[in-house]
Coordinates of C-alpha atoms in Angstrom, one line a residue:
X1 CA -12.5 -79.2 3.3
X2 CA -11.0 -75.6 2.8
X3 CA -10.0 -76.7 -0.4
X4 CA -13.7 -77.7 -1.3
X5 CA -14.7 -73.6 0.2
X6 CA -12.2 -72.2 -2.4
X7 CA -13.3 -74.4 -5.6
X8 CA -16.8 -72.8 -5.2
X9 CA -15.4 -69.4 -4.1
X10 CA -13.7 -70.4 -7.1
X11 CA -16.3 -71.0 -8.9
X12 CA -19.6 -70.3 -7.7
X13 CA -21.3 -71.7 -11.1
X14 CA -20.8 -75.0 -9.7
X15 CA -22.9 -74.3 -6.4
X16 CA -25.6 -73.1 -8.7
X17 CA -25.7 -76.3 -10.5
X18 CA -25.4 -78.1 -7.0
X19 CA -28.3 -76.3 -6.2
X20 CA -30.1 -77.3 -9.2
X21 CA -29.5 -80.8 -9.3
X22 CA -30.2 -80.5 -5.4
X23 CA -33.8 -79.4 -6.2
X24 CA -34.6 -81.8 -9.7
X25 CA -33.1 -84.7 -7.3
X26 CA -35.5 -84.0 -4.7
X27 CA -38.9 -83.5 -7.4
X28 CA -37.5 -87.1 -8.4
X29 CA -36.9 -88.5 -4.9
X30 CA -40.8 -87.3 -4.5
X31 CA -42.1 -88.9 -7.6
X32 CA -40.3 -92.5 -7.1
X33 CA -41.9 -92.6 -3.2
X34 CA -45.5 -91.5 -4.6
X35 CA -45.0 -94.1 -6.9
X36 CA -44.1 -96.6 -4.5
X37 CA -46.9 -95.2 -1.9
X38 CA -49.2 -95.6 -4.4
X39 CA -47.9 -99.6 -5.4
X40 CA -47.8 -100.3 -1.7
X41 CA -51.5 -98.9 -1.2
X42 CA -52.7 -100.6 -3.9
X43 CA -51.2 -103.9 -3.3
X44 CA -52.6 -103.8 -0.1
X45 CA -56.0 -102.7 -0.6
X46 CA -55.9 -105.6 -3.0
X47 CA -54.5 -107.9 -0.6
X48 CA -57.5 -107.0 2.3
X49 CA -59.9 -106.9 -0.7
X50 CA -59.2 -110.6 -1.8
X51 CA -58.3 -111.7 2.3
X52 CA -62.4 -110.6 2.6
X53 CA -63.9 -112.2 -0.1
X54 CA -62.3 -115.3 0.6
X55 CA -63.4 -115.0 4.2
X56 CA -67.0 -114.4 3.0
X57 CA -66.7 -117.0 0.3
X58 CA -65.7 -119.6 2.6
X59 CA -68.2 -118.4 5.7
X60 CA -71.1 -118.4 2.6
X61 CA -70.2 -122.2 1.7
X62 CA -69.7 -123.6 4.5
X63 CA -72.7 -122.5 6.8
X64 CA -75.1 -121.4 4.4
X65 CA -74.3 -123.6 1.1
X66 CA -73.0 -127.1 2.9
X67 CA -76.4 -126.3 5.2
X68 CA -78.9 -126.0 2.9
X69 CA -77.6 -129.0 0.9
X70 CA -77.6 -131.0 3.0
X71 CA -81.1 -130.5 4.2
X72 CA -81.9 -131.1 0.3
X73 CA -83.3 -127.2 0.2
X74 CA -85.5 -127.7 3.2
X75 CA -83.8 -124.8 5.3
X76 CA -85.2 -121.5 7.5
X77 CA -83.3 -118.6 8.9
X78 CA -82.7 -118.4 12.7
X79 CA -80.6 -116.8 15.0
X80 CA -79.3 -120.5 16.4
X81 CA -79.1 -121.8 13.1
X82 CA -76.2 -124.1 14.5
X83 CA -78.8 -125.7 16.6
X84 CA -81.1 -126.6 14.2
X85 CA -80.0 -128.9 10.6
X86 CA -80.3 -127.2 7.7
X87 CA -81.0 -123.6 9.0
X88 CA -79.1 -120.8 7.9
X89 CA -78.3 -117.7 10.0
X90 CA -80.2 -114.8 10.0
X91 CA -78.6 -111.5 8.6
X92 CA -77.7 -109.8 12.3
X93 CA -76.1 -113.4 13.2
X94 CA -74.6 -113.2 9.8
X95 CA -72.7 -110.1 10.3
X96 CA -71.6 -111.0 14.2
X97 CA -70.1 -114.1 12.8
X98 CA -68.8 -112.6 9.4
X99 CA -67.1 -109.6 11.5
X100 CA -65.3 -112.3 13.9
X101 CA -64.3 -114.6 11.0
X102 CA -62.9 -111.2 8.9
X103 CA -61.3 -110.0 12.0
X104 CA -59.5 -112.9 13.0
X105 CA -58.1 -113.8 9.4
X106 CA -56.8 -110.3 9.0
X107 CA -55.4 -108.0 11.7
X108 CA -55.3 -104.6 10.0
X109 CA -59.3 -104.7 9.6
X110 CA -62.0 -105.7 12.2
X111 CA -65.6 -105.8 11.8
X112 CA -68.2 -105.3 14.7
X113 CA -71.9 -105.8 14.5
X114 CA -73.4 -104.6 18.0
X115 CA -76.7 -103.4 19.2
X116 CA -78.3 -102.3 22.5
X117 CA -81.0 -105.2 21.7
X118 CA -79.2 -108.6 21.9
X119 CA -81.3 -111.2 21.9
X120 CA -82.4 -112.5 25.3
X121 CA -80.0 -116.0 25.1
X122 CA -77.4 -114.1 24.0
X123 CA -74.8 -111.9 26.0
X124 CA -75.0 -108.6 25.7
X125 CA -72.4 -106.6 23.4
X126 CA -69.6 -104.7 24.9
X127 CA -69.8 -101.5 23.0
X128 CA -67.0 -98.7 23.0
X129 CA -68.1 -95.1 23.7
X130 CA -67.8 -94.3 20.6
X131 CA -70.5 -97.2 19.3
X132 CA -72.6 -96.4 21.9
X133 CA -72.6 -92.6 21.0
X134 CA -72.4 -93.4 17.5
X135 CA -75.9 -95.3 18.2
X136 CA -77.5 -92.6 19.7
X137 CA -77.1 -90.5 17.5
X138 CA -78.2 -92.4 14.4
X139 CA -81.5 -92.6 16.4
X140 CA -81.8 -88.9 17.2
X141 CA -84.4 -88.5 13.9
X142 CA -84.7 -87.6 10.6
X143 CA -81.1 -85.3 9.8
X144 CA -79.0 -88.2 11.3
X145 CA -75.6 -88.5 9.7
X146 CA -75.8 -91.7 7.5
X147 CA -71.8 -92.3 8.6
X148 CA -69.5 -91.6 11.4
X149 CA -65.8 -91.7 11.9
X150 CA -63.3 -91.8 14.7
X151 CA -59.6 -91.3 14.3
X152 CA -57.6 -92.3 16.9
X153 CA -54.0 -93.7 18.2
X154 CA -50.4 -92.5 18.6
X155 CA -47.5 -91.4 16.8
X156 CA -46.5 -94.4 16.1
X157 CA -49.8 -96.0 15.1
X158 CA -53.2 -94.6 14.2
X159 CA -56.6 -96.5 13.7
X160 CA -59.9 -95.4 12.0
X161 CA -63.4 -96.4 12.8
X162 CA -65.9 -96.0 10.4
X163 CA -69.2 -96.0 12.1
X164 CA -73.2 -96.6 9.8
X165 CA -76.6 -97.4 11.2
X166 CA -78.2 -100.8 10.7
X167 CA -81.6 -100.2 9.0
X168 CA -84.8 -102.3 9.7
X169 CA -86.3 -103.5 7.3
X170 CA -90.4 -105.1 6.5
X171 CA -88.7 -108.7 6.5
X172 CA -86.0 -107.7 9.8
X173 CA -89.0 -106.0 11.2
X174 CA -91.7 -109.2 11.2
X175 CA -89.0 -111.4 12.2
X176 CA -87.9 -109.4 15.2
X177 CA -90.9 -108.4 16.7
X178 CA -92.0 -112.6 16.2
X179 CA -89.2 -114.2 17.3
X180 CA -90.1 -115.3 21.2
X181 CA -86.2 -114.3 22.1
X182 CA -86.4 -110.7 20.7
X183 CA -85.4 -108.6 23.2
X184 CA -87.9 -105.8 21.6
X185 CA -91.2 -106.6 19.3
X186 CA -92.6 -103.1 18.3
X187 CA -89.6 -102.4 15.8
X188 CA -90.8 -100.2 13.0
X189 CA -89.6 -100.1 9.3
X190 CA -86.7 -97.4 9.6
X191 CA -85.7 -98.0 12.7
X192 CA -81.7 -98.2 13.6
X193 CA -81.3 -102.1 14.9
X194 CA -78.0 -101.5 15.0
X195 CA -74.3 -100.0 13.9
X196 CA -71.9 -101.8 12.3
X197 CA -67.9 -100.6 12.8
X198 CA -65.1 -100.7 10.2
X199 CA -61.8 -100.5 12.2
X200 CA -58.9 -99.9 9.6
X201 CA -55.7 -100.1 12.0
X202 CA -52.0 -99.3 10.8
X203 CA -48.6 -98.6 11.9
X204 CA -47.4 -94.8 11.1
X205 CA -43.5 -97.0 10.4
X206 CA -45.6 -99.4 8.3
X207 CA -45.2 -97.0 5.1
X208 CA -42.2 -95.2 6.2
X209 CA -40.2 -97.6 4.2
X210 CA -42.2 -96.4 0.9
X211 CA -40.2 -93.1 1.0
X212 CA -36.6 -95.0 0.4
X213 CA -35.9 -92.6 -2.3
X214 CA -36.9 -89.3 -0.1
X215 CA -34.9 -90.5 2.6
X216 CA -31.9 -91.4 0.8
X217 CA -32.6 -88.0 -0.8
X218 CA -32.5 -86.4 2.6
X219 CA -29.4 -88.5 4.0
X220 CA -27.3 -87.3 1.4
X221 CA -28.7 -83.6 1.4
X222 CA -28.0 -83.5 5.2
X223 CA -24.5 -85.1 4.9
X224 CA -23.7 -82.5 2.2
X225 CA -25.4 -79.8 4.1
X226 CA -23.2 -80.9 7.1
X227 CA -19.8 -80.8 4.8
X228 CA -21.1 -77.7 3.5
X229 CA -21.8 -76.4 6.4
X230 CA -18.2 -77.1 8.1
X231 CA -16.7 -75.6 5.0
X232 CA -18.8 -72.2 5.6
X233 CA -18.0 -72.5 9.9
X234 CA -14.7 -72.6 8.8
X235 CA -14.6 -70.0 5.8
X236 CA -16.2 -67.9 8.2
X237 CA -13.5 -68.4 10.4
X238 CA -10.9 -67.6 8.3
X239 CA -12.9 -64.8 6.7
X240 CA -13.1 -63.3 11.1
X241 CA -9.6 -63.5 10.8
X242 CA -8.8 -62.0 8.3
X243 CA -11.5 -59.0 9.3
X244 CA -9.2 -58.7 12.6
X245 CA -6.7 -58.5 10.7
X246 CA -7.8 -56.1 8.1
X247 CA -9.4 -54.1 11.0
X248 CA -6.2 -54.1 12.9
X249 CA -3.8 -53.3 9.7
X250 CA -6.7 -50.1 8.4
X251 CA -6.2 -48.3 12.1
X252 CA -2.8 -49.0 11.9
X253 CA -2.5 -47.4 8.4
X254 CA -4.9 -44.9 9.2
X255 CA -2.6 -43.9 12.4
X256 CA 0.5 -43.5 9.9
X257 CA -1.5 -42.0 7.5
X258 CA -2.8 -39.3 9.7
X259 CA 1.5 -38.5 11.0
X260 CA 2.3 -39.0 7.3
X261 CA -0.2 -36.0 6.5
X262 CA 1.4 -33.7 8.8
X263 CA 4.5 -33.5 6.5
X264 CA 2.8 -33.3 3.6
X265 CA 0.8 -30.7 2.5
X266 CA -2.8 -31.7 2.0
X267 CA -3.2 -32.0 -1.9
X268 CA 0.4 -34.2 -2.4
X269 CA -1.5 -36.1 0.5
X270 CA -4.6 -36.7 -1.3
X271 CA -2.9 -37.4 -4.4
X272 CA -0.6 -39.8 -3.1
X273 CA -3.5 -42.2 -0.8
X274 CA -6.1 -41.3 -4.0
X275 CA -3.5 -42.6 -6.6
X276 CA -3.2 -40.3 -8.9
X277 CA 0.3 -39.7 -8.1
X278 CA 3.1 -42.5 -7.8
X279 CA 6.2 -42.8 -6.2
X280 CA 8.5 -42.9 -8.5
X281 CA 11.3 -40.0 -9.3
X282 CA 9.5 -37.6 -11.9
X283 CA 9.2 -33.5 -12.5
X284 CA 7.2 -31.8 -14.6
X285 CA 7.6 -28.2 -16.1
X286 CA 4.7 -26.2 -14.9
X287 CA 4.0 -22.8 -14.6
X288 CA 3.8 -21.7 -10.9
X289 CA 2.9 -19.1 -8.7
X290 CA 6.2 -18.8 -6.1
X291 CA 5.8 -18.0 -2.5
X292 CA 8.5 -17.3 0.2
X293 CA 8.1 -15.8 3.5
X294 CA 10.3 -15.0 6.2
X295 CA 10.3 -13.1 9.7
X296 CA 12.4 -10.2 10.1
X297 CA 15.6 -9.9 12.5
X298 CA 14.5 -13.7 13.6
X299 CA 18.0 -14.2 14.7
X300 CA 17.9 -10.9 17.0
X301 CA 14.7 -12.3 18.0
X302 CA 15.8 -15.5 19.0
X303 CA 18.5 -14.2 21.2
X304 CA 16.0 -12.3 23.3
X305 CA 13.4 -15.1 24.0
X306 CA 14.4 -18.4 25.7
X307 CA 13.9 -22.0 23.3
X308 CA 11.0 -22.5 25.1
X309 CA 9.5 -19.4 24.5
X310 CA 11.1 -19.1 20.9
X311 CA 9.0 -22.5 19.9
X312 CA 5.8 -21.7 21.2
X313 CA 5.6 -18.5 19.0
X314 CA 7.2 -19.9 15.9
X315 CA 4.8 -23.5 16.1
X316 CA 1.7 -20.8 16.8
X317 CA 2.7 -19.0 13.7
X318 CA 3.5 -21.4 11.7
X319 CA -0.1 -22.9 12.6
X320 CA -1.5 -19.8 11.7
X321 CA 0.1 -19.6 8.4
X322 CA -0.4 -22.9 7.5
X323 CA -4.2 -22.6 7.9
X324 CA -4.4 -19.4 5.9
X325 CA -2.2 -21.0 3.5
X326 CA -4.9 -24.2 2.9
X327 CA -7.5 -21.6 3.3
X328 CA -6.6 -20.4 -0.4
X329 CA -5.2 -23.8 -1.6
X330 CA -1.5 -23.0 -1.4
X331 CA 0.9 -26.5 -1.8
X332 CA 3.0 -25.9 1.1
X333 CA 6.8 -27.0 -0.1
X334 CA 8.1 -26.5 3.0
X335 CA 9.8 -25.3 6.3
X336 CA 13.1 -23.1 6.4
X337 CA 13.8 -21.9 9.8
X338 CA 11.4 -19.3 10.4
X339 CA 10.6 -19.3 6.2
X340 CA 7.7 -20.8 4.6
X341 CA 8.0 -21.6 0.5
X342 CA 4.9 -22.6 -1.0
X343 CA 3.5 -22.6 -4.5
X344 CA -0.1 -22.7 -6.4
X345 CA -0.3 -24.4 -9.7
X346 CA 0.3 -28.0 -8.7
X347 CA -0.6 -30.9 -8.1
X348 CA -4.1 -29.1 -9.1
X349 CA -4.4 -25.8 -10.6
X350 CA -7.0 -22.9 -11.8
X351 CA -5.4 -21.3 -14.0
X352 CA -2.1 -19.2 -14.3
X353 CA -4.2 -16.0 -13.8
X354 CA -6.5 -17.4 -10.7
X355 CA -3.4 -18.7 -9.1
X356 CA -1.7 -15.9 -8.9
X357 CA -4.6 -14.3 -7.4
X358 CA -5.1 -16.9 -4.8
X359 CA -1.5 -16.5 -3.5
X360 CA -1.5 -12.7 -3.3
X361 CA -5.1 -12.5 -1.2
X362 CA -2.9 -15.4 0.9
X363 CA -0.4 -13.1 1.1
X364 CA -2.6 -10.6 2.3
X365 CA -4.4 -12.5 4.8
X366 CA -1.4 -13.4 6.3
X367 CA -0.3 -9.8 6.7
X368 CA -3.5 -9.3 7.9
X369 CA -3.2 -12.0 10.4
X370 CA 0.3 -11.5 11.7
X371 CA -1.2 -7.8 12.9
X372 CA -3.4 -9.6 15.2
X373 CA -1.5 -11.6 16.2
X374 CA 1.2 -8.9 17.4
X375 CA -1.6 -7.0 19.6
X376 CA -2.2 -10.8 21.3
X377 CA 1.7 -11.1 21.3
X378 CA 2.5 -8.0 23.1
X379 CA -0.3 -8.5 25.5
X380 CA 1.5 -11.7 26.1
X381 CA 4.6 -9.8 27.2
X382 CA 6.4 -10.1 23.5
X383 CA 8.5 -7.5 22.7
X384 CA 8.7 -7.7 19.5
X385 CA 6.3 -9.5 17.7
X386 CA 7.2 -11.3 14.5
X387 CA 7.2 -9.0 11.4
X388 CA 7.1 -11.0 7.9
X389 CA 8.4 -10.2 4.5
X390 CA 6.7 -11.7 1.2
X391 CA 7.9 -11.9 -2.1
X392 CA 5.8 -13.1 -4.7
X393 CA 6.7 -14.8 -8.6
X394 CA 4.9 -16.1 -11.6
X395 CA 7.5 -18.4 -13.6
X396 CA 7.3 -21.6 -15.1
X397 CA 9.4 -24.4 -12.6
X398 CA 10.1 -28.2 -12.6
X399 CA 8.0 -29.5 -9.8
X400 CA 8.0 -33.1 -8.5
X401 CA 9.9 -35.8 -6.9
X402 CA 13.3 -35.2 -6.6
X403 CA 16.1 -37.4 -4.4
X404 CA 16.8 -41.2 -4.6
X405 CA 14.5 -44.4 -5.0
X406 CA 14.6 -44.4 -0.7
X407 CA 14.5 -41.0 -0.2
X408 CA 12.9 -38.1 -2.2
X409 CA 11.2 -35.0 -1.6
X410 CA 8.6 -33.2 -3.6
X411 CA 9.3 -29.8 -4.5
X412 CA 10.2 -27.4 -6.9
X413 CA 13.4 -26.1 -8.5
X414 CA 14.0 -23.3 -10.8
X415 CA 14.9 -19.6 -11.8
X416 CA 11.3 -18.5 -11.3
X417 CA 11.7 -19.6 -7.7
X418 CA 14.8 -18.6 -7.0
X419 CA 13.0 -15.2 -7.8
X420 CA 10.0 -15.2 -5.5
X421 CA 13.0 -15.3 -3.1
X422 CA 14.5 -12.5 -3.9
X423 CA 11.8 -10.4 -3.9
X424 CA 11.4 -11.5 -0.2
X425 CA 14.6 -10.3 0.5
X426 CA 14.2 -6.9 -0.2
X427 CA 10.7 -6.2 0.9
X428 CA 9.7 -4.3 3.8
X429 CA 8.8 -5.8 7.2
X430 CA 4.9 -6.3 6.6
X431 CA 5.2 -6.0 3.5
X432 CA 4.7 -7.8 0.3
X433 CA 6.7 -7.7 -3.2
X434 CA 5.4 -8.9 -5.9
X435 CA 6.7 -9.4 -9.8
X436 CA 5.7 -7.5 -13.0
X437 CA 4.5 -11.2 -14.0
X438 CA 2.5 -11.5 -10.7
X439 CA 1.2 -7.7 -10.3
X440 CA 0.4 -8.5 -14.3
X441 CA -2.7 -10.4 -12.8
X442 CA -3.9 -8.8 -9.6
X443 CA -3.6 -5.2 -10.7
X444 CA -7.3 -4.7 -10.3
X445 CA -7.1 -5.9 -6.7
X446 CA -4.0 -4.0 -5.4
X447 CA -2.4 -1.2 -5.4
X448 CA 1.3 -1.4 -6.0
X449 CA 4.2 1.0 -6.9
X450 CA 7.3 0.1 -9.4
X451 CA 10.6 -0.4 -7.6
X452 CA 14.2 0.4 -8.9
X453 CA 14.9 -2.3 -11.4
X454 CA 17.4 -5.2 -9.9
X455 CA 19.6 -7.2 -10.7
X456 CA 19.4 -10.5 -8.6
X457 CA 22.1 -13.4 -7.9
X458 CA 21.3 -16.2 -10.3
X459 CA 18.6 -14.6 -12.5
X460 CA 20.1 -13.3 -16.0
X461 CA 16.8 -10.5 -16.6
X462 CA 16.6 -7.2 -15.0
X463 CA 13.4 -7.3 -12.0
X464 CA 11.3 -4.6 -11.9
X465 CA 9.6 -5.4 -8.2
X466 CA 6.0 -4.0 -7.1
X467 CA 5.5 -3.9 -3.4
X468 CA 2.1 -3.7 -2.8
X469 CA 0.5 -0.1 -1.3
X470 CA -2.7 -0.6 -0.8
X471 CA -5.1 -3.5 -0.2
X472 CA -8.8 -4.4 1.9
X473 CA -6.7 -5.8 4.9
X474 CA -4.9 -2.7 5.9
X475 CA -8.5 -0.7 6.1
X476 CA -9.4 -3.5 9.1
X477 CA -5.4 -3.6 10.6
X478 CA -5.6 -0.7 14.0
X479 CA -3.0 1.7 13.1
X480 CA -2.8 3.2 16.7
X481 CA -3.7 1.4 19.6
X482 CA -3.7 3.4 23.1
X483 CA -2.9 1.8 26.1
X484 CA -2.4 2.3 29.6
X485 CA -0.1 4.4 31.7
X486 CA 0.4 6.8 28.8
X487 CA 1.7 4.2 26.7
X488 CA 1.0 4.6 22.2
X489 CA 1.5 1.5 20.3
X490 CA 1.8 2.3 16.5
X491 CA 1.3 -0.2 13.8
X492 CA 3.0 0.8 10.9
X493 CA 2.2 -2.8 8.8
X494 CA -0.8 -1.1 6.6
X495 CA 1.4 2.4 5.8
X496 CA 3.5 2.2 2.5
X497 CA 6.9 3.4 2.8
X498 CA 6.3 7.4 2.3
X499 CA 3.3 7.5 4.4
X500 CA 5.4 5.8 6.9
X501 CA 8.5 8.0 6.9
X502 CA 5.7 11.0 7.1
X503 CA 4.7 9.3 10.9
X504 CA 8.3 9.4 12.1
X505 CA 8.7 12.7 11.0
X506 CA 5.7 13.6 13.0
X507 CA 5.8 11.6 15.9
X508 CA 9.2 13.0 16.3
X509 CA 8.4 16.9 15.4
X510 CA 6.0 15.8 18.1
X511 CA 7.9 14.8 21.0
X512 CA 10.6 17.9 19.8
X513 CA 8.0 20.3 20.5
X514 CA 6.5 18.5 23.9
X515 CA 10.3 19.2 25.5
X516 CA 10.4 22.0 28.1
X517 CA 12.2 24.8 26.8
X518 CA 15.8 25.3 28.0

């Protein structure tokens, strides 16, 4: 059976032609029962037809024929005909005896003469209520259906009655209202003597047998509608199943998918469910926009705060980061400690010039961030709230999968980014260094001022760094903040170097001159 649900799953051409064979079989079921119907019908019709006419044929020969013969033509017509030699029955006694004689010889048909006005040696009919309302309303004047019909009878059998109006005429009408046993003698030409009944009778089963064909038709259809349908009960079963299954196997891939995601950033994510990027060990040479980040004296830092502590703050920030970070449509690398290395120009990319733009305005709303974040931090009780330094590089690096066929990382290696942190390591707490190739293409939207060329560890070129002076974040950042019991908080995060060295000069000419004099 499951065998039969997968050849039309299979193919499904071959239920079409099912179908189609299903529907010229059952036209031609049809047209072979018509047929049949229609032989049957006829036969029988011809059958009742002939059954009659020798019923009148041998009623006609043997009491109006043999009776007038032998009478040699010296005959009349009475009501007792049998009474009298030679006489011949008149037409009401006629159709009394015809409908007995018609009605016996063939059970399907009967045949009733009856009338209100019997004659007087006569018993009176027993009429139905349907004869006797058929009567009256033959009589009920001119208008008077010429015809009535009853249908009655079960489910199993069903009769017809065919009801018409017996019509005096001159010759019934002298005869009748002569004869001494009349039981009326003022009938009128017109007048209804009488009704006589056709009652067809047959069994509903009696023609069941003519639709063979349609019920053969319909055995079949039902026994293959039955397979059919235990095919589908059980293909549907399977199909529930497998659903479940599915169901159960999607939430449990969406479950790993969604821990998967929180190690990778979200474009390799995307890339990696969407396709377009394999699993396989590859790299590509690329030209990239190199971030690195890092928080300053994070070891002193870590010896003043307990784990605890330590972990809440550096899981906030990193949170904080991180959503600037896919603000801007940085592809986080990775993690170092209290470093973060990330990178714009794969897997998608803008453009050299707009990704370097995007990772210095990340750059910058980080900054911006991490001075809000050390108000809400000292509020909290911190100390010394973290301090980041940036460095910044535009290079060309491999990117991609690097590691073994079970375990490999994506990332990217390279001079260029060897550079970016570099230029972390010698920027200022808060601050962000960028290089000549980076500053190349965000000049109009920072201000930044040349540093003393370098020579790095591992890079073979002379570095002219540009920390950055100026930009819209500092304008929003609180440089002082006053707070209670006398106490002056100073953020020095927006000042460049010289303005800052001009505050401590200040601040302390300030507190020189508020000593009391010796």
């Amino acid at each position: 059976m499951s065998r039969l649900g997968h050849f039309f799953l299979k193919r499904p051409y071959w239920l079409i032609i099912a179908v189609f064979a299903a529907i010229v079989g059952l036209v031609t079921a049809v047209w072979f029962d018509l047929k049949n119907l229609s032989d049957e019908n006829l036969r029988r019709q011809a059958a009742t037809l002939n059954s009659v006419i020798s019923n009148v044929r041998s009623y006609y020969a043997s009491n109006i024929v043999g009776r007038v013969i032998s009478t040699n033509g010296q005959t009349q017509a009475l009501h007792n005909y049998r009474d009298v030699p030679g006489a011949i029955p008149i037409p009401a006694t006629l159709s009394l005896e015809l409908g007995a004689e018609i009605g016996n010889a063939e059970g399907d048909i009967r045949y009733r003469f009856v009338s209100d006005y019997p004659f007087t040696d006569r018993p009176p009919h027993n009429m139905t209520p349907f004869e006797s309302e058929a009567l009256s309303i033959f009589r009920s004047g001119p208008g008077a259906p010429t015809q009535l019909i009853q249908s009655e009878g079960s489910v199993w059998d069903r009769q017809i009655t065919l009801a018409t109006p017996v019509i005096m005429s001159g010759t019934c009408v002298d005869c009748h209202n002569s004869h001494p046993k009349s039981a009326r003698t003022d009938w009128k030409v017109g007048d209804v003597r009488a009704i006589q009944a056709v009652q067809v009778h047959q069994p509903v089963t009696l023609n069941l047998l003519s639709f063979k064909w349609l019920l053969i038709y319909i055995a079949a259809a039902g026994g293959f509608g039955l397979v059919f349908a235990a095919v589908q009960y059980r293909l549907a079963g399977s199909f529930s199943r497998m659903n479940d299954e599915l169901a159960a196997n999607n939430a449990f891939l969406a479950d790993i998918s969604l821990k998967i995601s929180k190690y990778l950033s979200p474009q390799i994510y995307k890339s990696i469910f969407s396709g377009e990027r394999d699993g396989s060990i590859s790299t590509e040479r690329k030209k990239l926009t190199v971030f690195f980040s890092d928080i300053k004296d994070f070891t002193d830092t870590t010896e003043r705060m307990q784990p605890e502590e330590l972990t809440e703050l550096l899981n906030e920030y990193f949170t904080e980061m991180a959503r600037i970070a896919a603000t801007h449509g940085a592809t986080i690398d990775k993690f170092i400690g209290d470093a973060i290395v990330a990178f714009f120009g794969d897997p998608t990319t803008n453009g050299t010039r707009e990704d370097a733009r995007a990772c210095v305005l990340m750059a910058l709303d980080m900054q911006k961030r991490l001075g809000d974040l050390a108000e809400h931090w000292r509020q909290r009780g911190i100390e010394r709230p973290f301090q980041a330094r940036m460095g910044i590089n535009t290079g060309y690096c491999n990117v991609g999968n690097f590691g073994s066929d079970e375990r490999m990382d994506y990332t990217i290696i390279g001079a260029e980014a060897n550079l970016a942190a570099r230029l972390e390591s010698i920027a200022e707490p808060g601050g962000i260094v960028l290089s000549f190739e980076t500053y190349a293409h965000v000049r109009d939207m920072v201000e930044a001022e040349p540093l003393e060329p370098v020579r790095f560890k591992g890079i073979a070129r002379q570095v002219v760094p540009y920390s950055v002076t100026s930009h819209a974040a500092s304008e929003e950042s609180p440089v002082i903040a006053a707070e209670e019991n006398e106490k002056l908080t100073l953020n020095l995060d927006g000042l460049d170097a010289a303005a800052r060295a001009r505050v401590r000069q200040a601040i302390r000419d300030a507190l020189a001159a508020a000593q009391p004099q010796k």
